[in-house]
Amino acid sequence: MQKHHRQNLIEHFKEIRDPRVKGRCDHELVDVLMIGLCCLLCGGETFNDMEDFGKAKRKWFKTFLRLRHGIPKHDTFNRVFAALKPEAFLDCFMRWTQSVRATVADEIVALDGKALRRALEQGQSPRVIVSAWAAGNSLVLGQIQVPDKTNEITAVPQLLRVLELSGCIVTLDAMGCQKEIAREIVEADANYVLALKGNQGQCHQEIKAYLEDAVARHDQERPVEKNAVALAYKETTEKDHGRLETRRYWQSGDVSWLADRQQWAGLRSVGVVESVRQVGQQAPTVERRYYLSSLNVDVEKFARAVRGHWSVENSLHWVLDVQCGEDRNRARSGHAAENLATLRRLALNLLKRESTKKRGIKGKQLNASWDHDYLLRLLSF
């Protein structure tokens, strides 16, 4: 993985091109971005929050920002985030992220989309942001907004091309199980584990039939025959808050029978995961999910990739909605929604990387709002 020179956030922000007319701005771009970021780090959510936060902390901000004309109004925050080019802001975000990202062997990078449910005009569909979540680093590596009137299939390849994925295992849900996406991942010198459902009709039917037969024979513990299917197997059990869940993983390296195997770049294995879940005295539910993968047979690695993918829901999307108020935010003019989503993910990265406070995200936000030294510590990562 390429190493990046580490700069502080102000230096990174200074490299972003200001979209406003030079000489006609009362507030420097770096001041607007830093006040906005600090507001989010302390639990704020809206442009009004940013104005009030800046006024309350003006004396402190003056110690490292110019603030030539004081604290910007909320309308100024809105106009700046609406005008700022998302590509330029994302490039800044990704350069900072790469500068602090640690090398993790077989890093699980989960790509998944999330709707900004209230950032829309009447009659519009919600904007969708696809994020790349590095589970081992607990970092958002990058994001991209899905273009209007399209879906995640069009956005994922664009995001893959700008990420540094060498040596990683990229995971996607069934929407991202596409031949073009598999090729992009392999060309990025990475592996993939792609969930497979009915959107790949014939392929899904073939793999389901093959693995169901193979699992049935495996479970009957028949002696190994000449034509028997060799399956790698792993089982885990989790018990928490009255819920008992058993997961069984099977993986096969035999893909010679798959009709369109040559169209899936780097395809080396197929797998199935069975989840048996029981809550209290209710009858257990059983679900099987099927996967295509470029991994060689290694059921431990396969299981880690499957489980790692769901961390994007629990560690990113849930936190963005519950702790950072993303679903409540109504910023929608120009590029404001997309740029705020990037700033929100930057704030979350900073909060997750700080480890001296043994508290959750909300607790760290409270500490940052109370303690200037702690807020500066967050900004130093």
CSV table of N, CA and C in Angstrom, one decimal, residues 103-110 133-137 167-172 191-193 234-236 238 247-251 272-273 289 291 293 295-296 298-312:
chain,number,residue,atom,x,y,z
A,103,THR,N,-1.7,-0.2,7.6
A,103,THR,CA,-1.7,-1.4,6.7
A,103,THR,C,-2.2,-2.6,7.5
A,104,VAL,N,-3.3,-3.2,7.0
A,104,VAL,CA,-3.9,-4.4,7.6
A,104,VAL,C,-3.9,-5.5,6.6
A,105,ALA,N,-3.4,-6.6,6.9
A,105,ALA,CA,-3.4,-7.8,6.0
A,105,ALA,C,-4.8,-8.2,5.7
A,106,ASP,N,-5.1,-8.4,4.4
A,106,ASP,CA,-6.5,-8.8,4.0
A,106,ASP,C,-7.5,-7.9,4.6
A,107,GLU,N,-7.3,-6.6,4.6
A,107,GLU,CA,-8.3,-5.7,5.1
A,107,GLU,C,-9.7,-5.9,4.4
A,108,ILE,N,-10.7,-6.0,5.2
A,108,ILE,CA,-12.1,-6.1,4.6
A,108,ILE,C,-12.6,-4.7,4.3
A,109,VAL,N,-12.9,-4.4,3.1
A,109,VAL,CA,-13.4,-3.1,2.7
A,109,VAL,C,-14.8,-3.3,2.1
A,110,ALA,N,-15.8,-2.9,2.9
A,110,ALA,CA,-17.2,-3.1,2.6
A,110,ALA,C,-17.8,-1.9,1.9
A,133,TRP,N,-16.1,1.2,3.6
A,133,TRP,CA,-15.7,1.1,5.0
A,133,TRP,C,-14.6,0.1,5.2
A,134,ALA,N,-13.5,0.5,5.8
A,134,ALA,CA,-12.4,-0.4,6.1
A,134,ALA,C,-12.6,-0.9,7.5
A,135,ALA,N,-13.0,-2.2,7.6
A,135,ALA,CA,-13.4,-2.7,8.9
A,135,ALA,C,-12.2,-2.8,9.9
A,136,GLY,N,-11.0,-3.2,9.4
A,136,GLY,CA,-9.8,-3.3,10.3
A,136,GLY,C,-9.4,-2.0,10.8
A,137,ASN,N,-9.5,-0.9,10.0
A,137,ASN,CA,-9.0,0.4,10.4
A,137,ASN,C,-10.1,1.2,11.1
A,167,GLY,N,-4.3,-5.7,-2.0
A,167,GLY,CA,-4.2,-6.6,-0.9
A,167,GLY,C,-5.5,-6.7,0.0
A,168,CYS,N,-6.5,-6.0,-0.4
A,168,CYS,CA,-7.8,-5.9,0.4
A,168,CYS,C,-8.8,-7.0,-0.1
A,169,ILE,N,-9.8,-7.3,0.7
A,169,ILE,CA,-10.9,-8.1,0.3
A,169,ILE,C,-12.1,-7.2,0.3
A,170,VAL,N,-12.7,-6.9,-0.9
A,170,VAL,CA,-13.8,-6.0,-1.1
A,170,VAL,C,-15.1,-6.8,-1.1
A,171,THR,N,-16.0,-6.4,-0.3
A,171,THR,CA,-17.3,-7.1,-0.1
A,171,THR,C,-18.5,-6.2,-0.5
A,172,LEU,N,-19.5,-6.7,-1.2
A,172,LEU,CA,-20.7,-6.0,-1.6
A,172,LEU,C,-21.9,-6.9,-1.4
A,191,ASN,N,-9.1,-8.8,-3.8
A,191,ASN,CA,-10.1,-9.9,-3.9
A,191,ASN,C,-11.5,-9.4,-3.6
A,192,TYR,N,-12.4,-10.3,-4.0
A,192,TYR,CA,-13.8,-9.9,-3.7
A,192,TYR,C,-14.6,-11.1,-3.1
A,193,VAL,N,-15.6,-10.7,-2.3
A,193,VAL,CA,-16.6,-11.7,-1.9
A,193,VAL,C,-18.0,-11.0,-2.1
A,234,LYS,N,-17.0,-24.2,8.5
A,234,LYS,CA,-16.7,-23.6,9.8
A,234,LYS,C,-18.1,-23.3,10.4
A,235,GLU,N,-18.2,-23.3,11.8
A,235,GLU,CA,-19.4,-23.0,12.5
A,235,GLU,C,-19.1,-22.1,13.6
A,236,THR,N,-20.0,-21.1,13.8
A,236,THR,CA,-19.8,-20.2,15.0
A,236,THR,C,-21.2,-20.1,15.7
A,238,GLU,N,-23.3,-17.5,18.5
A,238,GLU,CA,-23.3,-16.2,19.3
A,238,GLU,C,-24.6,-16.2,20.1
A,247,ARG,N,-24.1,-19.8,12.9
A,247,ARG,CA,-23.7,-19.6,11.5
A,247,ARG,C,-22.8,-20.7,11.0
A,248,ARG,N,-23.2,-21.3,9.9
A,248,ARG,CA,-22.4,-22.3,9.3
A,248,ARG,C,-21.9,-21.8,7.9
A,249,TYR,N,-20.6,-22.0,7.7
A,249,TYR,CA,-20.0,-21.5,6.4
A,249,TYR,C,-19.5,-22.7,5.7
A,250,TRP,N,-19.8,-22.8,4.4
A,250,TRP,CA,-19.2,-23.8,3.5
A,250,TRP,C,-18.6,-23.1,2.3
A,251,GLN,N,-17.4,-23.5,1.9
A,251,GLN,CA,-16.8,-22.9,0.7
A,251,GLN,C,-16.2,-24.0,-0.2
A,272,VAL,N,-21.5,-20.6,0.8
A,272,VAL,CA,-22.9,-20.4,1.3
A,272,VAL,C,-22.7,-20.3,2.8
A,273,VAL,N,-23.6,-19.4,3.3
A,273,VAL,CA,-23.6,-19.1,4.8
A,273,VAL,C,-25.1,-19.4,5.2
A,289,ARG,N,-27.4,-17.7,2.4
A,289,ARG,CA,-26.9,-16.7,1.5
A,289,ARG,C,-25.8,-17.3,0.7
A,291,TYR,N,-22.5,-16.9,-2.3
A,291,TYR,CA,-21.5,-15.9,-2.6
A,291,TYR,C,-20.6,-16.4,-3.7
A,293,SER,N,-16.6,-15.6,-5.1
A,293,SER,CA,-15.4,-15.0,-4.5
A,293,SER,C,-14.2,-15.3,-5.4
A,295,LEU,N,-11.4,-15.4,-3.7
A,295,LEU,CA,-10.5,-16.0,-2.8
A,295,LEU,C,-10.2,-17.5,-3.1
A,296,ASN,N,-9.0,-18.0,-2.8
A,296,ASN,CA,-8.8,-19.4,-2.8
A,296,ASN,C,-9.6,-20.0,-1.5
A,298,ASP,N,-10.3,-20.9,1.8
A,298,ASP,CA,-9.9,-20.6,3.1
A,298,ASP,C,-11.1,-20.1,3.9
A,299,VAL,N,-11.8,-21.1,4.5
A,299,VAL,CA,-13.1,-20.8,5.1
A,299,VAL,C,-13.0,-19.8,6.2
A,300,GLU,N,-11.9,-19.7,6.9
A,300,GLU,CA,-11.7,-18.7,8.0
A,300,GLU,C,-11.7,-17.3,7.4
A,301,LYS,N,-11.0,-17.1,6.3
A,301,LYS,CA,-10.9,-15.8,5.6
A,301,LYS,C,-12.3,-15.5,5.0
A,302,PHE,N,-12.9,-16.5,4.4
A,302,PHE,CA,-14.2,-16.3,3.8
A,302,PHE,C,-15.3,-15.9,4.9
A,303,ALA,N,-15.3,-16.5,6.0
A,303,ALA,CA,-16.2,-16.2,7.1
A,303,ALA,C,-15.9,-14.8,7.6
A,304,ARG,N,-14.6,-14.4,7.7
A,304,ARG,CA,-14.3,-13.1,8.2
A,304,ARG,C,-14.8,-12.0,7.3
A,305,ALA,N,-14.7,-12.3,6.0
A,305,ALA,CA,-15.1,-11.3,5.0
A,305,ALA,C,-16.6,-11.2,5.0
A,306,VAL,N,-17.4,-12.3,5.2
A,306,VAL,CA,-18.8,-12.2,5.2
A,306,VAL,C,-19.3,-11.4,6.5
A,307,ARG,N,-18.7,-11.8,7.6
A,307,ARG,CA,-19.1,-11.1,8.8
A,307,ARG,C,-18.6,-9.6,8.8
A,308,GLY,N,-17.4,-9.4,8.2
A,308,GLY,CA,-16.9,-8.0,8.2
A,308,GLY,C,-17.7,-7.1,7.4
A,309,HIS,N,-18.4,-7.6,6.4
A,309,HIS,CA,-19.3,-6.8,5.5
A,309,HIS,C,-20.4,-6.1,6.4
A,310,TRP,N,-20.9,-6.8,7.3
A,310,TRP,CA,-22.0,-6.3,8.1
A,310,TRP,C,-21.6,-5.2,9.1
A,311,SER,N,-20.3,-5.0,9.3
A,311,SER,CA,-19.8,-3.9,10.1
A,311,SER,C,-20.1,-2.6,9.5
A,312,VAL,N,-20.3,-2.5,8.2
A,312,VAL,CA,-20.7,-1.2,7.5
A,312,VAL,C,-22.0,-0.8,8.0
